[in-house]
PDB file of C-alpha atoms and ligand atoms in Angstrom:
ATOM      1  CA  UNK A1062     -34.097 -19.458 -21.632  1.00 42.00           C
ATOM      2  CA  UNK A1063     -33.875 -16.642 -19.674  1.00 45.00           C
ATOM      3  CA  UNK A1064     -32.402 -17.707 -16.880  1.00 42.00           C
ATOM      4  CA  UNK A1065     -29.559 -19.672 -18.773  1.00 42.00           C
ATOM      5  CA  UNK A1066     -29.023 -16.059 -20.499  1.00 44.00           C
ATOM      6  CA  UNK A1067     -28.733 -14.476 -16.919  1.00 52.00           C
ATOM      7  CA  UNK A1068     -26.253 -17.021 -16.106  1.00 53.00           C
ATOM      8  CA  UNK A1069     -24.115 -16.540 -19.231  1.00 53.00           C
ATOM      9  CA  UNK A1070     -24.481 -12.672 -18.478  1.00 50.00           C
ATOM     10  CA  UNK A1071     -23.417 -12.776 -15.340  1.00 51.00           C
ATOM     11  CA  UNK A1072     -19.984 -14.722 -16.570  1.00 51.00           C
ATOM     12  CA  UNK A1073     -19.609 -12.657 -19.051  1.00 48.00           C
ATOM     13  CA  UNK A1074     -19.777  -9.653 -16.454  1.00 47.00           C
ATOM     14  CA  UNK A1075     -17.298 -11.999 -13.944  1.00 48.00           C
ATOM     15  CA  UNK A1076     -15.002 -12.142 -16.825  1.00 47.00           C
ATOM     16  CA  UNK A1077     -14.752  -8.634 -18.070  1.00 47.00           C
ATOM     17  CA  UNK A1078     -13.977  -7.778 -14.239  1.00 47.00           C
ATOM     18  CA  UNK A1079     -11.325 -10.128 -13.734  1.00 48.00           C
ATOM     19  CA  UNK A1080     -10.056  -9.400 -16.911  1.00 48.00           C
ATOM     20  CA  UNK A1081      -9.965  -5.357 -16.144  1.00 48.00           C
ATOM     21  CA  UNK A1082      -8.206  -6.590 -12.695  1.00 50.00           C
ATOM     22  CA  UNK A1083      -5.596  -8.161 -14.667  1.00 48.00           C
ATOM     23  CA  UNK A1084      -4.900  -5.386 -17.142  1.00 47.00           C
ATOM     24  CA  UNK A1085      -5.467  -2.778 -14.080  1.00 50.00           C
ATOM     25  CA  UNK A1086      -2.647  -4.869 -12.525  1.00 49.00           C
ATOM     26  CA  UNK A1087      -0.380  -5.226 -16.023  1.00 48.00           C
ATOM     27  CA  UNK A1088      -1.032  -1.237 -16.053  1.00 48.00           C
ATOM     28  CA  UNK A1089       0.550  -0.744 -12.579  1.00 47.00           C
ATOM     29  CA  UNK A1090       3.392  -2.507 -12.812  1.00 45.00           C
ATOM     30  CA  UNK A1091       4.620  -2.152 -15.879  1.00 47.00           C
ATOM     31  CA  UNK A1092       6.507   1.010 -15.871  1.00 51.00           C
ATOM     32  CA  UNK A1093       8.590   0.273 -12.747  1.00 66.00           C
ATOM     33  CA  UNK A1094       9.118  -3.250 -12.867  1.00 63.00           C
ATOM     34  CA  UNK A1095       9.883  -5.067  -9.283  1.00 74.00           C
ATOM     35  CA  UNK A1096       8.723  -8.601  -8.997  1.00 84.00           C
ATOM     36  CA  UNK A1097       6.099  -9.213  -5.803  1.00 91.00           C
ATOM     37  CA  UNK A1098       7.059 -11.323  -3.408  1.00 93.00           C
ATOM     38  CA  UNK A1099       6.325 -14.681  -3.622  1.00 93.00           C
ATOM     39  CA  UNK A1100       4.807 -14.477   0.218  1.00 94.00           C
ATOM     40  CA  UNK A1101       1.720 -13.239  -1.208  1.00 95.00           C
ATOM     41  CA  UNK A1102      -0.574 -16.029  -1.117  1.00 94.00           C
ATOM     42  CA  UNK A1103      -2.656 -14.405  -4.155  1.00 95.00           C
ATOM     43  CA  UNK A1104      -1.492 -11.409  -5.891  1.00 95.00           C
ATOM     44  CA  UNK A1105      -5.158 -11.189  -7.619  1.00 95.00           C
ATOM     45  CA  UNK A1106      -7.076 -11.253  -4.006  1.00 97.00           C
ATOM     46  CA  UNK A1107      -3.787  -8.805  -2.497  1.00 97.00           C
ATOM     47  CA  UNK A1108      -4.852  -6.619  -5.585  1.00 96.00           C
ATOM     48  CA  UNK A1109      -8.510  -6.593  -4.901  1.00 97.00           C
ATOM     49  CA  UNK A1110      -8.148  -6.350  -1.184  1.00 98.00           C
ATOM     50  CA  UNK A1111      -6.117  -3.324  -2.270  1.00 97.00           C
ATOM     51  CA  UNK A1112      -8.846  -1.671  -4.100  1.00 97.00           C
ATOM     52  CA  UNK A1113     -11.648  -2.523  -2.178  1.00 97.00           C
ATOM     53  CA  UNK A1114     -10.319  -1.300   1.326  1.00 97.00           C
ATOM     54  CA  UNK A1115      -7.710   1.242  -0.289  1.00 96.00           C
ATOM     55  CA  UNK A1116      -7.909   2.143  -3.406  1.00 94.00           C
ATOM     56  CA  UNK A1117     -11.297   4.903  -3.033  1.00 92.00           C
ATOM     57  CA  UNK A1118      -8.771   7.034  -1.158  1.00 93.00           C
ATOM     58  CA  UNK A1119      -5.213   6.340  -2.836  1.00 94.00           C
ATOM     59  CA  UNK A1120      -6.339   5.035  -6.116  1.00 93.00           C
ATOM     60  CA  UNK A1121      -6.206   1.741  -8.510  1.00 92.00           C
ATOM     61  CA  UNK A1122      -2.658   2.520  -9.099  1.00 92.00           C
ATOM     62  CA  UNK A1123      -1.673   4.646  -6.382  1.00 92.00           C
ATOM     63  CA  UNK A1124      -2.174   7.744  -7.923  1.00 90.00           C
ATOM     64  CA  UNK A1125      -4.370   9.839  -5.584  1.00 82.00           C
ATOM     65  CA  UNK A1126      -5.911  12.885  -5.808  1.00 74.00           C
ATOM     66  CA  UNK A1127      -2.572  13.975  -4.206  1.00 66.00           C
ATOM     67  CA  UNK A1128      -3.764  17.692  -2.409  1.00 70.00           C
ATOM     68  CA  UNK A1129      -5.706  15.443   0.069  1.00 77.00           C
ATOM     69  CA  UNK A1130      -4.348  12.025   0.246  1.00 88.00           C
ATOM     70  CA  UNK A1131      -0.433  10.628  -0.105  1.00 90.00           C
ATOM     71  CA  UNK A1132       1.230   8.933  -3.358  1.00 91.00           C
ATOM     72  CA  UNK A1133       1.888   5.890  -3.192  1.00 95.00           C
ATOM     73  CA  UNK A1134       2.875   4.980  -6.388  1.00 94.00           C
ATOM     74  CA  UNK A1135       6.910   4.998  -6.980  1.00 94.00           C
ATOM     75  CA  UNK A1136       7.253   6.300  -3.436  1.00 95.00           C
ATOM     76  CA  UNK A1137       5.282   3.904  -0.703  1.00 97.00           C
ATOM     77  CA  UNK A1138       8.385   1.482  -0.767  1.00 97.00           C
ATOM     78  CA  UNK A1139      11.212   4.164   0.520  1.00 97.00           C
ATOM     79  CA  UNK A1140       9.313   3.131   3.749  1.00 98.00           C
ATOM     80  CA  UNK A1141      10.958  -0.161   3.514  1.00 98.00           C
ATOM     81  CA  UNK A1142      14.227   1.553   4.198  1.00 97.00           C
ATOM     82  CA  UNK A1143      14.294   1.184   7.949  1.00 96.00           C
ATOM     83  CA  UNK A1144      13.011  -1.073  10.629  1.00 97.00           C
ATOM     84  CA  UNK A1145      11.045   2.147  12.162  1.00 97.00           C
ATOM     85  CA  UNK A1146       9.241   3.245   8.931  1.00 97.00           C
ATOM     86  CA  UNK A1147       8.010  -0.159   7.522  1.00 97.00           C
ATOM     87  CA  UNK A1148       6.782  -0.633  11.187  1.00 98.00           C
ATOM     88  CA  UNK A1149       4.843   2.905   9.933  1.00 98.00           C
ATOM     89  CA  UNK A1150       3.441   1.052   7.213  1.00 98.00           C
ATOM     90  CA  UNK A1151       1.221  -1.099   9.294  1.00 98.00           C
ATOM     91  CA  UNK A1152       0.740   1.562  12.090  1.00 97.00           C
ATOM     92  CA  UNK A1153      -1.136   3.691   9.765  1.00 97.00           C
ATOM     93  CA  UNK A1154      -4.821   4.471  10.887  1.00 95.00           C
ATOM     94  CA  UNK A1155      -6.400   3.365   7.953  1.00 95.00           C
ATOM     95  CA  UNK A1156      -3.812   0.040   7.724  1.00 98.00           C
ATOM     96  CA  UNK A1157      -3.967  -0.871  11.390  1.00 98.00           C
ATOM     97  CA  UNK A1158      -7.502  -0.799  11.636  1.00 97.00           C
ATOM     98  CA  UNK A1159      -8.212  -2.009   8.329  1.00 97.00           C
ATOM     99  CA  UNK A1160     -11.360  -4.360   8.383  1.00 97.00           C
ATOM    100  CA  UNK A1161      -9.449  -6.942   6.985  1.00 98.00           C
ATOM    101  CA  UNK A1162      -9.204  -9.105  10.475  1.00 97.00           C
ATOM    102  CA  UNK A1163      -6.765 -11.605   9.069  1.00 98.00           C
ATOM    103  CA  UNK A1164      -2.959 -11.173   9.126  1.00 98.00           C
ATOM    104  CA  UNK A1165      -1.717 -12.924   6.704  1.00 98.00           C
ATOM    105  CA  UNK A1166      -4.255 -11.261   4.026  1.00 98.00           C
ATOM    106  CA  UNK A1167      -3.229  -7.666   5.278  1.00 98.00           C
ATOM    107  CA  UNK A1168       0.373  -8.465   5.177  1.00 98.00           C
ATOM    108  CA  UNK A1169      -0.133  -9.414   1.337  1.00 98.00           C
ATOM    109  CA  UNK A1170      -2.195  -6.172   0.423  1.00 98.00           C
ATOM    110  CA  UNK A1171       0.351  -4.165   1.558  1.00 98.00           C
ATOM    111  CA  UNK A1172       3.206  -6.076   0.259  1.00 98.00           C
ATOM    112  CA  UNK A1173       1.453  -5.586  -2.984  1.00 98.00           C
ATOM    113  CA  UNK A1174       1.038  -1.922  -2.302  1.00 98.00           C
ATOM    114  CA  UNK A1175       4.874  -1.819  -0.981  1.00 97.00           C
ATOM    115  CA  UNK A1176       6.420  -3.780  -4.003  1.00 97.00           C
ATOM    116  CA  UNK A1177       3.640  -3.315  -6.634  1.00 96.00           C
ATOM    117  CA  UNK A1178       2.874   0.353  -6.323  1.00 96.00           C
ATOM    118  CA  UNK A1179       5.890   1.155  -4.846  1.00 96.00           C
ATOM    119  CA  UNK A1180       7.803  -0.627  -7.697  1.00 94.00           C
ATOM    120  CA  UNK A1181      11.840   0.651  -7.706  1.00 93.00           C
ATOM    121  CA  UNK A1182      10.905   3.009  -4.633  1.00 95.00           C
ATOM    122  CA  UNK A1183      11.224  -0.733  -2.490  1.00 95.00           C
ATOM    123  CA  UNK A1184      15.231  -1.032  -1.759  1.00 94.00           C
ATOM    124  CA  UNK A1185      16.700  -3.712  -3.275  1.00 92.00           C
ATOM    125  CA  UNK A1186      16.656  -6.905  -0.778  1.00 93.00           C
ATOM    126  CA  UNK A1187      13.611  -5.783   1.286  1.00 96.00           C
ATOM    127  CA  UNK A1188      11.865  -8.488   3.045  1.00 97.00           C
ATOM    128  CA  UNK A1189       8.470  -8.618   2.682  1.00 98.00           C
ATOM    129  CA  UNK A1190       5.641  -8.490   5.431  1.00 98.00           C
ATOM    130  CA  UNK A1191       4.899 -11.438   7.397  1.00 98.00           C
ATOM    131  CA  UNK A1192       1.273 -12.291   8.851  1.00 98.00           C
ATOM    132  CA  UNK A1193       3.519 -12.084  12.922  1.00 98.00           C
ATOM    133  CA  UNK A1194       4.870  -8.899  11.681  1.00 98.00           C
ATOM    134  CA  UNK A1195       1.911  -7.525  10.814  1.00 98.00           C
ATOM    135  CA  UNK A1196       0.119  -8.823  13.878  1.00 98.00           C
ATOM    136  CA  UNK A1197       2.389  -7.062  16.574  1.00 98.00           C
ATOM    137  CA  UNK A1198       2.568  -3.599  14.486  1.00 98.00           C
ATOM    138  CA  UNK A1199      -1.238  -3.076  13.651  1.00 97.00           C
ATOM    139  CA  UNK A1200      -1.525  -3.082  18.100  1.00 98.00           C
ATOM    140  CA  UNK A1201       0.612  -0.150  17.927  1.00 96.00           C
ATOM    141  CA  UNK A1202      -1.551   2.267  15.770  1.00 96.00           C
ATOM    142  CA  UNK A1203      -0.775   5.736  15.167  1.00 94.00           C
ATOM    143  CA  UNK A1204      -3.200   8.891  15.248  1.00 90.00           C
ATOM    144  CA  UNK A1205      -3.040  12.492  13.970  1.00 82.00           C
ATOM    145  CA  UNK A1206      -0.374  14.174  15.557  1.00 81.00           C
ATOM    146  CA  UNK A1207       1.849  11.688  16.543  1.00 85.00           C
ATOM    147  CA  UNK A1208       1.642  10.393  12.740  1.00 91.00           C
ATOM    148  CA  UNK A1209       2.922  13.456  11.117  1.00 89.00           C
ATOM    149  CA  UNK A1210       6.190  14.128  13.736  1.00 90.00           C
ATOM    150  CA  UNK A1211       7.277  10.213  13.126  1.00 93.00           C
ATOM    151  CA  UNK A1212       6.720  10.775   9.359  1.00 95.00           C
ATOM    152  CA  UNK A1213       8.884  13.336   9.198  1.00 95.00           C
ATOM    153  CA  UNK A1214      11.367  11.574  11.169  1.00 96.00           C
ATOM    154  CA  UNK A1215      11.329   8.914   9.229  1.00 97.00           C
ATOM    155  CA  UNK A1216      11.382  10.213   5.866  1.00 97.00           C
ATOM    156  CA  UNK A1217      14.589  12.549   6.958  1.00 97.00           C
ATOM    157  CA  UNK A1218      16.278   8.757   7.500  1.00 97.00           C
ATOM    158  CA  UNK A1219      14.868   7.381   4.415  1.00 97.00           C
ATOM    159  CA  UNK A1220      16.581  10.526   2.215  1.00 97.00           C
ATOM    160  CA  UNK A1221      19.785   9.962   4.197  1.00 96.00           C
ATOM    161  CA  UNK A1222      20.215   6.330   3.846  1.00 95.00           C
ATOM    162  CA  UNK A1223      18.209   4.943   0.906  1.00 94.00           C
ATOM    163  CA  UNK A1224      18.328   7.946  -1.225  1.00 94.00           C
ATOM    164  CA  UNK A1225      14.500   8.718  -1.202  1.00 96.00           C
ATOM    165  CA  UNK A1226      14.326  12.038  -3.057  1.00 94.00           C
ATOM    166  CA  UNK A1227      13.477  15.208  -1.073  1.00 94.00           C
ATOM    167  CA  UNK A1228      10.283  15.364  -2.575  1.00 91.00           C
ATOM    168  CA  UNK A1229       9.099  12.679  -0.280  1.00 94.00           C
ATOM    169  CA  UNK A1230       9.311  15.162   2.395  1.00 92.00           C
ATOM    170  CA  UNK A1231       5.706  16.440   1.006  1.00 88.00           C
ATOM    171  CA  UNK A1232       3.327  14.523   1.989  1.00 82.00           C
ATOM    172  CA  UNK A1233       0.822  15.129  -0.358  1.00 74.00           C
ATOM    173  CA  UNK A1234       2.256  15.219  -3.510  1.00 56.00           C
ATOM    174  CA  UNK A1235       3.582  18.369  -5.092  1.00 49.00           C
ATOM    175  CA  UNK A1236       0.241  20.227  -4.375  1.00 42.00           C
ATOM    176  CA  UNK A1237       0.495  20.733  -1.069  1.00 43.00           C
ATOM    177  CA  UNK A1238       3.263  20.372   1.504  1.00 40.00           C
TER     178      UNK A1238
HETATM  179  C1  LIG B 607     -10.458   7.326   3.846  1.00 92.87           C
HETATM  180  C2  LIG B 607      -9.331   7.459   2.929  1.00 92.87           C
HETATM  181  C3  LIG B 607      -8.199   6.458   3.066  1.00 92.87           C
HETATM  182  C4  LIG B 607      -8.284   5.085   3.030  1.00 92.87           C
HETATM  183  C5  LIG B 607      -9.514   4.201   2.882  1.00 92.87           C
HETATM  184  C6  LIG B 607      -6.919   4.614   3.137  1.00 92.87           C
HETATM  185  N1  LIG B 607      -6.055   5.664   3.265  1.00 92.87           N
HETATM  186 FE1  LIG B 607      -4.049   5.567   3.385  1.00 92.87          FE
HETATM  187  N2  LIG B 607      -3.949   7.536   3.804  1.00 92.87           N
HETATM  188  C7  LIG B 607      -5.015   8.401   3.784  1.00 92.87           C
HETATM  189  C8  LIG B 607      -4.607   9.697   4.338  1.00 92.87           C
HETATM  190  C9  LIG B 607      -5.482  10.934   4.494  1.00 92.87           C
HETATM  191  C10 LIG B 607      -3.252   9.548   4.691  1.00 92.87           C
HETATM  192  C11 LIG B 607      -2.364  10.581   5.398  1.00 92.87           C
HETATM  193  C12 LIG B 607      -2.126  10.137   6.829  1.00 92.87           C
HETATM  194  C13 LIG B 607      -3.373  10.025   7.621  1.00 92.87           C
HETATM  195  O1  LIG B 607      -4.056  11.056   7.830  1.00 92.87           O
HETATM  196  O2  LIG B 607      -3.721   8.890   8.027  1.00 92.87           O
HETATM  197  C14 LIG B 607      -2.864   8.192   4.317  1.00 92.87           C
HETATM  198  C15 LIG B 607      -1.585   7.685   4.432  1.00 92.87           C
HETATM  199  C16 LIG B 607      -1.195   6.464   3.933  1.00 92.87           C
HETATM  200  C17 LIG B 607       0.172   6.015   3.764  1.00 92.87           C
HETATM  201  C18 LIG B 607       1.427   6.813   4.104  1.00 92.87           C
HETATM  202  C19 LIG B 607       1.977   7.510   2.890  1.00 92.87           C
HETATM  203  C20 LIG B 607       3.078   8.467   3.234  1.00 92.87           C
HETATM  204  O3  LIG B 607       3.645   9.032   2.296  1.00 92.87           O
HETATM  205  O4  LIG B 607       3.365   8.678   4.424  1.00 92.87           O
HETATM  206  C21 LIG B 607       0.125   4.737   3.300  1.00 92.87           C
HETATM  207  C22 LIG B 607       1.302   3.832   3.003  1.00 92.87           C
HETATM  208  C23 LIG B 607      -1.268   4.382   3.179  1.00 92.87           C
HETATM  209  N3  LIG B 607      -2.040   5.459   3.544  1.00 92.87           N
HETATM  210  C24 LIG B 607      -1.727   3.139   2.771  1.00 92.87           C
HETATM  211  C25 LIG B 607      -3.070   2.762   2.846  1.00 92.87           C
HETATM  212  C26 LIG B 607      -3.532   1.405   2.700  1.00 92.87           C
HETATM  213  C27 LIG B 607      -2.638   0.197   2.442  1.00 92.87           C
HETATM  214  C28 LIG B 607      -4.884   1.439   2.837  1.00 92.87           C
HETATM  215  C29 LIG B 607      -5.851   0.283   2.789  1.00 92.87           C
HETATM  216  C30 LIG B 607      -5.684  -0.725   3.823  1.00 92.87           C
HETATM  217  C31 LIG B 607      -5.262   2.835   3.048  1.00 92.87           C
HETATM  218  N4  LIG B 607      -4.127   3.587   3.063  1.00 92.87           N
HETATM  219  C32 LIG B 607      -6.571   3.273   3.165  1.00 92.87           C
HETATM  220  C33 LIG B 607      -6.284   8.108   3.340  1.00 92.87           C
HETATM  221  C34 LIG B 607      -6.795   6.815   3.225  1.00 92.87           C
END
């Protein structure tokens, strides 16, 4: 008897976290609606990738804490805008040497994060991530110093030819500049 309730239990606890996934994922895309590509293999496993391997620093949605870590919400995907900041995308620390060994499954977390947290921010027409893509960018990782400079660089371009807003200038946020 008890074991059979155990089972049902642990369903019942499966189902209540899939179904707060789903509604967590409803939640974050509904105010800026941009479809995700249909190169991720599994939105649900991009999503949960996302928040296992992300989402303690950035949050569910992409709304950090933001006077120590960056947005991403409604701002990651103005990184789409140029060949040299989407390559930035996978060169970040935390991307590139993500434990997530396999390129296909890191090219769908952050196409979620791109076009699902970044919603509008992603310019109309950008092409999503490819496994090869992410393969050849995630050799070329970024550190500290050199990661701030090329930000800046790149954000300056983004503002001048996708019409980021100036704000994205800050990296963290509005608290802190
Ligand atoms: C330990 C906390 C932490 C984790 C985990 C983390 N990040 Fe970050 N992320 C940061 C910090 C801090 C920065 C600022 C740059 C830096 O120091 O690396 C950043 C920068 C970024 C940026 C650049 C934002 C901008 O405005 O320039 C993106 C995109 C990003 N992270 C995505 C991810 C993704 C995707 C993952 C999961 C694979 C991830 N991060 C995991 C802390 C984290």
């Amino acid at each position: 008897m008890r074991g059979g309730g155990g089972a049902a239990g642990r369903r019942l606890v499966a189902m209540a976290v899939g179904a707060a996934i789903v509604s967590a994922a409803a939640a974050a895309t509904a105010p800026h609606t941009r479809a995700l590509p249909a190169a991720i293999t599994d939105p649900v496993v991009a999503r949960s990738d996302y928040i296992e391997h992300c989402g303690g620093c950035h949050g569910v949605d992409g709304r950090s804490a933001p006077a120590q870590v960056p947005e991403l919400r409604d701002r990651v995907g103005y990184f789409m805008c140029t060949p040299e900041a989407r390559a930035y995308l996978v060169r970040l620390p935390n991307v590139a040497h993500s434990r997530i060994t396999d390129n296909q499954e890191l090219a769908d977390l952050v196409n979620f994060v791109v076009f699902g947290l970044g919603g509008a921010s992603a310019p109309v027409g950008a092409q999503p991530f490819s496994a090869a893509e992410v393969a050849r960018e995630r050799r070329l990782a970024l550190s500290g110093p050199s990661l701030k400079a090329e930000r800046a660089r790149l954000v300056a371009a983004a503002i001048r030819r996708c019409g980021a807003p100036a704000s994205l200038k800050r990296f963290y946020g509005s608290a802190r500049g």
